[in-house]
Coordinates of C-alpha atoms in Angstrom, one line a residue:
V1 CA 72.1 143.8 111.3
L2 CA 71.5 140.1 110.4
L3 CA 70.6 139.3 114.0
A4 CA 68.1 142.2 114.1
Q5 CA 66.6 141.0 110.9
G6 CA 66.3 137.5 112.5
V7 CA 64.4 139.0 115.4
I8 CA 61.9 140.8 113.2
A9 CA 61.5 137.7 111.0
L10 CA 60.9 135.6 114.1
I11 CA 58.1 138.0 115.4
W12 CA 56.6 138.1 111.9
L13 CA 56.6 134.2 111.5
L14 CA 55.2 133.6 114.9
R15 CA 52.4 136.1 114.6
E16 CA 51.5 136.0 111.0
R17 CA 52.4 132.3 110.3
P18 CA 52.7 132.9 106.5
R19 CA 53.0 130.0 104.2
A20 CA 56.5 129.3 103.1
G21 CA 57.7 132.0 105.4
W22 CA 60.7 130.0 106.8
R23 CA 61.8 128.9 103.3
L24 CA 61.5 132.5 102.1
Y25 CA 63.5 133.8 105.1
I26 CA 66.3 131.2 104.9
G27 CA 66.5 131.5 101.1
A28 CA 66.9 135.3 101.3
N29 CA 69.7 135.0 103.9
A30 CA 71.5 132.3 101.8
L31 CA 71.4 134.6 98.8
T32 CA 72.8 137.5 101.0
I33 CA 75.7 135.3 102.2
L34 CA 76.4 134.1 98.6
L35 CA 76.6 137.7 97.3
F36 CA 78.9 138.6 100.2
A37 CA 81.2 135.7 99.7
A38 CA 83.7 137.7 97.7
W39 CA 84.3 139.9 100.8
L40 CA 84.7 137.0 103.3
P41 CA 88.6 136.7 102.8
I42 CA 88.9 140.4 103.6
V43 CA 86.6 140.1 106.6
I44 CA 88.6 137.2 107.9
T45 CA 91.9 139.1 107.5
Q46 CA 90.5 142.2 109.3
L47 CA 89.0 140.3 112.2
T48 CA 92.2 138.2 112.8
T49 CA 94.8 141.0 112.4
W50 CA 93.2 144.1 113.8
R51 CA 93.6 144.5 117.6
E52 CA 90.2 144.6 119.3
A53 CA 89.6 148.1 120.7
P54 CA 88.8 148.4 124.4
F55 CA 85.7 150.1 125.7
V56 CA 87.1 153.7 125.8
S57 CA 84.2 155.6 127.4
T58 CA 81.3 155.4 129.9
L59 CA 78.0 153.9 128.6
P60 CA 76.1 157.2 128.6
E61 CA 78.9 158.9 126.7
A62 CA 79.1 156.0 124.1
L63 CA 75.3 156.1 123.6
S64 CA 75.3 159.9 123.2
I65 CA 78.0 159.9 120.6
T66 CA 76.5 156.9 118.8
L67 CA 73.1 158.3 118.7
N68 CA 74.2 161.7 117.6
T69 CA 76.3 160.2 114.8
L70 CA 73.4 158.1 113.6
I71 CA 70.9 160.9 113.7
Y72 CA 73.0 163.9 112.6
G73 CA 76.3 162.5 111.1
V74 CA 79.7 163.1 112.2
T75 CA 79.8 166.9 111.7
L76 CA 77.1 167.8 114.3
L77 CA 78.0 165.8 117.4
D78 CA 77.2 168.7 119.7
I79 CA 73.6 169.2 118.6
P80 CA 71.1 168.1 121.3
A81 CA 69.1 165.0 120.1
A82 CA 66.0 165.8 122.2
I83 CA 63.6 166.4 119.3
P84 CA 64.5 163.2 117.3
I85 CA 64.4 161.1 120.5
L86 CA 60.9 162.4 121.2
L87 CA 59.8 161.4 117.8
L88 CA 61.5 157.9 118.4
A89 CA 59.4 157.6 121.5
F90 CA 56.2 158.6 119.7
A91 CA 56.7 155.9 117.1
L92 CA 56.5 153.3 119.9
I93 CA 53.7 154.7 122.2
V94 CA 51.5 156.1 119.6
P95 CA 50.8 153.7 116.7
T96 CA 49.6 155.3 113.4
T97 CA 46.7 152.9 113.3
P98 CA 45.1 150.7 116.0
T99 CA 45.4 147.5 113.9
R100 CA 49.0 148.0 112.9
A101 CA 51.0 144.7 113.2
I102 CA 53.4 144.6 116.1
W103 CA 56.3 143.5 113.8
R104 CA 55.7 146.6 111.7
V105 CA 55.9 148.8 114.9
L106 CA 59.1 147.1 116.0
F107 CA 60.7 146.9 112.6
A108 CA 62.9 150.1 112.7
P109 CA 63.5 150.0 116.5
V110 CA 64.8 146.4 116.4
L111 CA 67.1 147.3 113.5
V112 CA 68.5 150.1 115.6
I113 CA 68.6 148.6 119.2
V114 CA 70.0 145.2 118.4
P115 CA 73.0 146.3 116.5
L116 CA 73.7 149.1 118.9
A117 CA 73.5 146.7 121.9
I118 CA 76.0 144.3 120.2
F119 CA 78.3 147.2 119.1
I120 CA 78.6 148.8 122.6
G121 CA 77.9 145.8 124.8
A122 CA 80.7 143.7 123.2
D123 CA 83.2 146.5 123.8
L124 CA 83.5 147.2 120.1
Y125 CA 82.8 150.9 120.5
R126 CA 85.3 153.4 119.1
P127 CA 84.3 156.7 117.5
D128 CA 86.3 155.9 114.4
D129 CA 84.4 152.6 114.0
L130 CA 80.9 154.1 114.0
K131 CA 81.0 153.8 110.2
A132 CA 80.3 150.1 110.8
L133 CA 76.8 151.1 111.9
L134 CA 76.0 152.8 108.6
P135 CA 73.0 150.4 107.8
V136 CA 71.5 151.4 111.1
Q137 CA 71.2 155.0 109.9
S138 CA 68.5 154.0 107.5
A139 CA 66.6 152.3 110.3
I140 CA 66.9 155.3 112.6
A141 CA 65.6 157.5 109.8
L142 CA 62.6 155.2 109.4
W143 CA 62.0 155.2 113.1
I144 CA 62.1 159.1 113.3
A145 CA 59.7 159.2 110.3
G146 CA 57.4 156.7 112.1
G147 CA 57.4 159.1 115.1
A148 CA 56.6 162.0 112.9
A149 CA 53.7 160.0 111.3
A150 CA 52.3 159.1 114.7
L151 CA 52.4 162.6 115.9
W152 CA 50.8 164.0 112.7
N153 CA 48.0 161.4 112.9
L154 CA 47.3 161.8 116.6
Q155 CA 43.6 160.9 117.2
R156 CA 42.6 163.6 119.7
A157 CA 40.4 166.7 119.8
Q158 CA 40.6 169.2 117.0
A159 CA 42.8 171.6 119.0
A160 CA 45.2 168.9 120.1
R161 CA 45.4 167.5 116.6
L162 CA 46.3 170.9 115.2
F163 CA 48.9 171.4 117.9
A164 CA 50.4 168.0 117.1
R165 CA 50.6 168.8 113.4
A166 CA 52.2 172.1 114.0
A167 CA 54.8 170.5 116.2
T168 CA 55.4 167.8 113.6
L169 CA 56.0 170.5 110.9
L170 CA 58.2 172.6 113.2
S171 CA 60.2 169.4 114.1
A172 CA 60.6 168.4 110.5
V173 CA 61.8 171.9 109.5
W174 CA 64.3 172.1 112.3
L175 CA 65.6 168.6 111.7
I176 CA 66.0 169.1 107.9
S177 CA 67.6 172.5 108.3
T178 CA 70.0 171.1 110.9
L179 CA 70.9 168.2 108.8
A180 CA 71.4 170.5 105.8
G181 CA 73.9 172.5 107.8
G182 CA 76.0 169.4 108.5
L183 CA 76.6 168.6 104.8
P184 CA 79.0 171.4 103.8
P185 CA 81.9 170.4 106.2
L186 CA 82.0 167.0 104.6
Y187 CA 83.1 168.6 101.3
A188 CA 85.0 171.7 102.6
D189 CA 86.4 171.0 106.1
P190 CA 89.9 169.4 106.1
A191 CA 89.0 167.7 109.4
Y192 CA 86.7 165.4 107.6
Q193 CA 88.8 164.5 104.6
R194 CA 90.0 160.9 104.2
A195 CA 93.6 160.0 104.2
D196 CA 95.2 160.7 100.8
Y197 CA 96.5 157.3 99.9
R198 CA 96.7 158.4 96.3
G199 CA 99.2 161.0 97.4
I200 CA 101.1 158.4 99.4
A201 CA 101.3 156.2 96.4
Q202 CA 102.6 159.0 94.2
A203 CA 105.3 159.9 96.9
L204 CA 106.4 156.3 97.0
A205 CA 106.6 156.1 93.1
T206 CA 110.3 157.2 93.3
L207 CA 111.5 154.3 95.4
D208 CA 114.1 152.1 93.9
A209 CA 114.0 148.3 93.6
D210 CA 116.3 148.0 96.6
D211 CA 113.8 149.8 98.8
V212 CA 111.0 148.3 101.0
I213 CA 107.6 149.6 102.2
I214 CA 106.3 148.7 105.6
L215 CA 102.5 149.1 106.4
N216 CA 102.4 149.5 110.2
A217 CA 98.8 148.4 110.4
A218 CA 97.3 145.4 108.5
G219 CA 93.9 147.3 108.0
Q220 CA 95.3 149.6 105.4
A221 CA 96.6 146.9 103.1
E222 CA 93.5 146.9 100.8
V223 CA 93.3 150.7 100.2
F224 CA 97.1 151.0 100.0
S225 CA 97.3 148.3 97.3
Y226 CA 94.6 149.9 95.4
Y227 CA 96.4 153.0 94.9
A228 CA 99.9 151.6 94.9
A229 CA 99.3 148.6 92.7
G230 CA 102.6 147.0 91.8
A231 CA 104.5 148.4 94.7
D232 CA 106.9 145.8 95.9
P233 CA 108.1 144.6 98.3
V234 CA 105.3 145.6 100.8
I235 CA 105.4 144.1 104.2
G236 CA 102.9 144.4 107.1
L237 CA 104.5 144.7 110.5
P238 CA 103.8 143.6 113.1
R239 CA 102.4 140.4 111.5
E240 CA 100.6 139.0 114.6
L241 CA 97.5 140.2 116.3
T242 CA 99.5 140.1 119.7
P243 CA 103.0 141.0 118.4
D244 CA 106.2 139.6 119.9
D245 CA 108.3 142.7 120.3
T246 CA 111.6 140.8 120.0
A247 CA 110.5 139.1 116.9
V248 CA 109.3 142.4 115.4
R249 CA 112.5 144.2 116.3
A250 CA 114.5 141.3 114.7
E251 CA 112.5 141.5 111.5
V252 CA 112.9 145.3 111.2
E253 CA 116.6 144.9 111.8
T254 CA 116.8 142.3 109.0
L255 CA 115.1 144.8 106.6
I256 CA 117.5 147.5 107.6
A257 CA 120.4 145.3 106.7
A258 CA 118.8 144.2 103.3
H259 CA 117.6 147.5 101.9
D260 CA 118.9 151.0 101.1
Q261 CA 115.8 152.9 102.1
I262 CA 112.7 151.9 104.0
A263 CA 109.3 153.7 103.7
V264 CA 106.8 153.2 106.5
V265 CA 103.0 154.1 106.3
F266 CA 101.9 154.7 109.9
W267 CA 98.2 154.4 110.7
G268 CA 96.6 152.9 113.8
E269 CA 100.1 152.0 115.2
A270 CA 98.9 153.0 118.7
E271 CA 96.7 149.7 118.6
R272 CA 98.6 147.6 116.1
D273 CA 102.1 148.4 117.5
P274 CA 101.4 149.9 121.0
R275 CA 104.9 150.0 122.0
R276 CA 106.1 151.4 118.7
I277 CA 108.7 148.8 118.1
V278 CA 108.8 149.3 114.3
E279 CA 109.4 153.1 114.6
T280 CA 111.7 152.8 117.5
T281 CA 113.9 150.3 115.9
L282 CA 114.1 152.3 112.7
T283 CA 114.7 155.6 114.4
E284 CA 117.5 154.2 116.6
S285 CA 119.2 152.1 113.9
A286 CA 118.6 153.9 110.6
F287 CA 118.6 157.6 109.5
A288 CA 115.2 159.3 109.4
L289 CA 114.8 161.2 106.0
D290 CA 111.4 162.9 106.4
A291 CA 107.9 162.4 107.6
V292 CA 104.8 163.8 105.9
W293 CA 101.1 163.6 107.0
F294 CA 98.5 162.6 104.4
G295 CA 95.3 163.2 106.5
D296 CA 95.6 161.0 109.5
V297 CA 98.3 158.7 107.9
R298 CA 102.0 159.4 108.2
L299 CA 104.5 158.5 105.7
A300 CA 108.0 158.3 107.0
R301 CA 111.2 157.4 105.1
F302 CA 114.5 156.1 106.5
A303 CA 117.9 155.7 104.9
T304 CA 119.7 152.5 106.2
P305 CA 123.1 152.6 107.8
V306 CA 126.4 153.0 105.9
D307 CA 129.9 153.7 106.9
L308 CA 130.4 157.3 108.2
P309 CA 134.1 158.1 107.4
Q310 CA 133.8 161.9 107.7
V311 CA 134.2 162.7 111.4
R312 CA 134.6 165.9 113.2
E313 CA 135.2 166.2 117.0
L314 CA 133.5 169.4 117.9
N315 CA 132.7 170.1 121.5
A316 CA 130.6 173.0 120.4
Q317 CA 128.4 174.4 123.1
F318 CA 124.8 175.5 122.3
G319 CA 123.3 177.7 125.0
D320 CA 124.3 177.2 128.6
H321 CA 124.2 173.4 128.9
I322 CA 124.1 171.5 125.6
T323 CA 127.3 170.4 123.7
L324 CA 127.6 168.8 120.3
T325 CA 130.6 166.7 121.0
R326 CA 130.8 164.8 117.6
A327 CA 129.5 164.7 114.1
A328 CA 129.9 162.0 111.4
W329 CA 128.5 161.7 107.9
N330 CA 129.0 159.4 104.9
A331 CA 130.7 161.5 102.3
D332 CA 131.6 165.0 101.2
T333 CA 130.8 164.3 97.5
F334 CA 127.4 162.9 96.3
A335 CA 125.4 162.2 93.2
R336 CA 122.0 163.6 92.8
G337 CA 119.4 161.4 94.6
D338 CA 121.9 160.1 97.2
A339 CA 121.1 160.4 100.9
L340 CA 123.3 162.3 103.3
R341 CA 123.4 160.4 106.6
L342 CA 124.5 162.4 109.7
R343 CA 125.0 161.1 113.1
L344 CA 125.2 163.8 115.9
T345 CA 126.3 163.1 119.5
W346 CA 124.9 165.5 122.1
I347 CA 125.4 165.8 125.8
T348 CA 124.2 168.1 128.5
D349 CA 125.8 169.1 131.8
A350 CA 122.5 169.7 133.6
P351 CA 118.8 168.7 133.4
L352 CA 116.9 170.7 130.8
D353 CA 113.5 172.3 131.2
A354 CA 112.8 173.1 127.6
R355 CA 112.3 170.9 124.6
Y356 CA 114.5 171.7 121.6
K357 CA 114.4 170.7 118.0
V358 CA 117.4 169.8 116.0
F359 CA 117.6 171.4 112.5
V360 CA 119.9 170.1 109.8
Q361 CA 120.1 172.3 106.7
L362 CA 121.9 172.6 103.4
L363 CA 122.5 176.2 102.2
N364 CA 123.1 177.4 98.7
S365 CA 126.2 179.4 98.0
D366 CA 124.2 182.6 98.5
G367 CA 123.1 181.4 102.0
S368 CA 119.5 180.5 100.9
L369 CA 117.9 177.3 102.1
A370 CA 118.3 174.3 99.8
A371 CA 117.1 171.4 102.0
Q372 CA 116.3 170.8 105.6
R373 CA 115.2 168.5 108.3
D374 CA 113.8 169.5 111.7
S375 CA 113.1 166.9 114.5
E376 CA 113.3 166.5 118.2
P377 CA 116.3 164.3 119.0
V378 CA 116.2 160.7 117.9
G379 CA 113.0 161.2 115.9
G380 CA 111.2 162.5 119.0
L381 CA 112.2 159.4 121.1
A382 CA 114.7 161.4 123.2
L383 CA 113.2 164.7 124.2
T384 CA 115.7 167.1 125.6
T385 CA 113.7 167.3 128.8
T386 CA 114.5 163.6 129.4
W387 CA 118.3 163.8 128.8
T388 CA 120.5 162.7 131.7
P389 CA 123.5 164.8 132.4
A390 CA 126.8 163.5 131.1
Q391 CA 125.0 160.7 129.2
P392 CA 125.5 161.0 125.3
V393 CA 122.5 161.1 123.1
I394 CA 123.1 159.5 119.6
D395 CA 120.9 161.4 117.2
Q396 CA 120.7 160.3 113.5
H397 CA 119.4 162.4 110.6
A398 CA 119.3 162.1 106.8
L399 CA 118.6 164.4 103.8
L400 CA 117.7 163.3 100.3
L401 CA 119.9 165.2 98.0
D402 CA 117.5 165.7 95.1
L403 CA 119.3 169.0 94.2
P404 CA 121.0 170.6 91.3
A405 CA 124.9 170.0 91.0
G406 CA 127.0 172.4 93.0
E407 CA 128.4 173.1 96.4
Y408 CA 126.2 173.3 99.6
T409 CA 127.1 174.2 103.2
L410 CA 125.9 171.7 105.9
I411 CA 124.8 173.4 109.1
V412 CA 123.1 172.2 112.3
G413 CA 121.5 173.9 115.3
L414 CA 118.9 173.8 118.0
Y415 CA 115.7 175.9 118.5
D416 CA 113.0 176.0 121.2
L417 CA 110.0 173.9 120.3
A418 CA 107.7 176.7 121.5
D419 CA 109.4 179.3 119.3
A420 CA 111.2 178.4 116.1
N421 CA 113.0 181.8 116.1
A422 CA 114.6 181.1 119.5
R423 CA 117.7 179.3 118.4
L424 CA 120.4 178.4 120.9
P425 CA 123.5 180.4 120.2
V426 CA 126.8 178.7 119.3
N427 CA 130.1 180.2 118.7
D428 CA 128.6 183.7 118.4
D429 CA 126.1 182.5 115.8
T430 CA 122.8 180.8 115.5
Y431 CA 124.0 177.6 113.9
L432 CA 127.2 175.5 113.5
T433 CA 128.7 174.9 110.1
L434 CA 129.8 171.3 109.7
A435 CA 131.1 170.9 106.1
T436 CA 130.9 171.9 102.5
L437 CA 129.3 169.2 100.3
R438 CA 129.4 168.8 96.6
L439 CA 126.8 167.3 94.3
D440 CA 128.1 166.1 91.0

């Protein structure tokens, strides 16, 4: 936007040659930079810690999505932009007055074209980052309005002028009604709701002093700290723009050794942590408690390892091929708020065609559900379709025991990912009972 303004100012200064024009332009920009100075540390942090996104589509597709977003907003990307584009063209080829200054004609187009050329040409384009072009929306609205004015004031014969004005009115009515139809989804459609960081902060309010929070993308630090002010410790991982996987894994393992529970706020990890080192290390070395989505942000919690003295050798067969050979957990008696850690060892005697989820449940004395965790093996990192026959799969789960005092039955089982009711049979039942646990 600043470069676009510079182009317009240069045209203005060269053609109009106003007195004190350079001083006015330089002074205005100096004031702008001064007012923006408070944001500079955040800008520097964002630019130096966020992985630059690659060009992810063809040029025509990028231009189409960008123009539709600027003209209609994010809720109407499938609406053809033919009418607004015609109005944009009219603003350039049919000036409203013969004496109109060239810099006035080019004012809105330059404010649109220059930022778009930089945004797309420098491989910065990503649909999620189109919000960076918000100032360009004002310019494209002015440009469209200029085209409508040019069409309305067309200097032609009476019949042509009447036709032009009718076309202007119809275009304006269509455009306004279309834009009005795009507003309700912004307020009512869950697809356009922002991530609920307030809810994340509330969910993390129960963490103890011995727990730690990991932000798996540096770009969420500001919004997280706004809603979770005072949360400590909070660590951004990976720390580097181009992370060293070995160093990241070592730091996560250090955190696992030093804390009772670890909460991770996952957002943008496909770019910030493309090989999922943080999540993989936690899933393999710790015990996953739960994972909850807050919009497009996922909050996952892990209980760190402890001794597992309660061990049962099982060799219980689920279905035709899968066997649970062993189960181990940390205790039979707990206090409210403790975490049950459960390690399951699976094995298959043949390749598997279906994906299965593991369910771990605590049942009340009447058989009703008290707590549960459902997940594909190893937190989704070891899908059953990838299991190698005769090779054990170590699968760790955890349940937070925020339950009333009493006795609970611990059960485990498998069901088809495509149908939660299609449980694999085991010992003439649909689940395997592991133990009776007591909460004091």
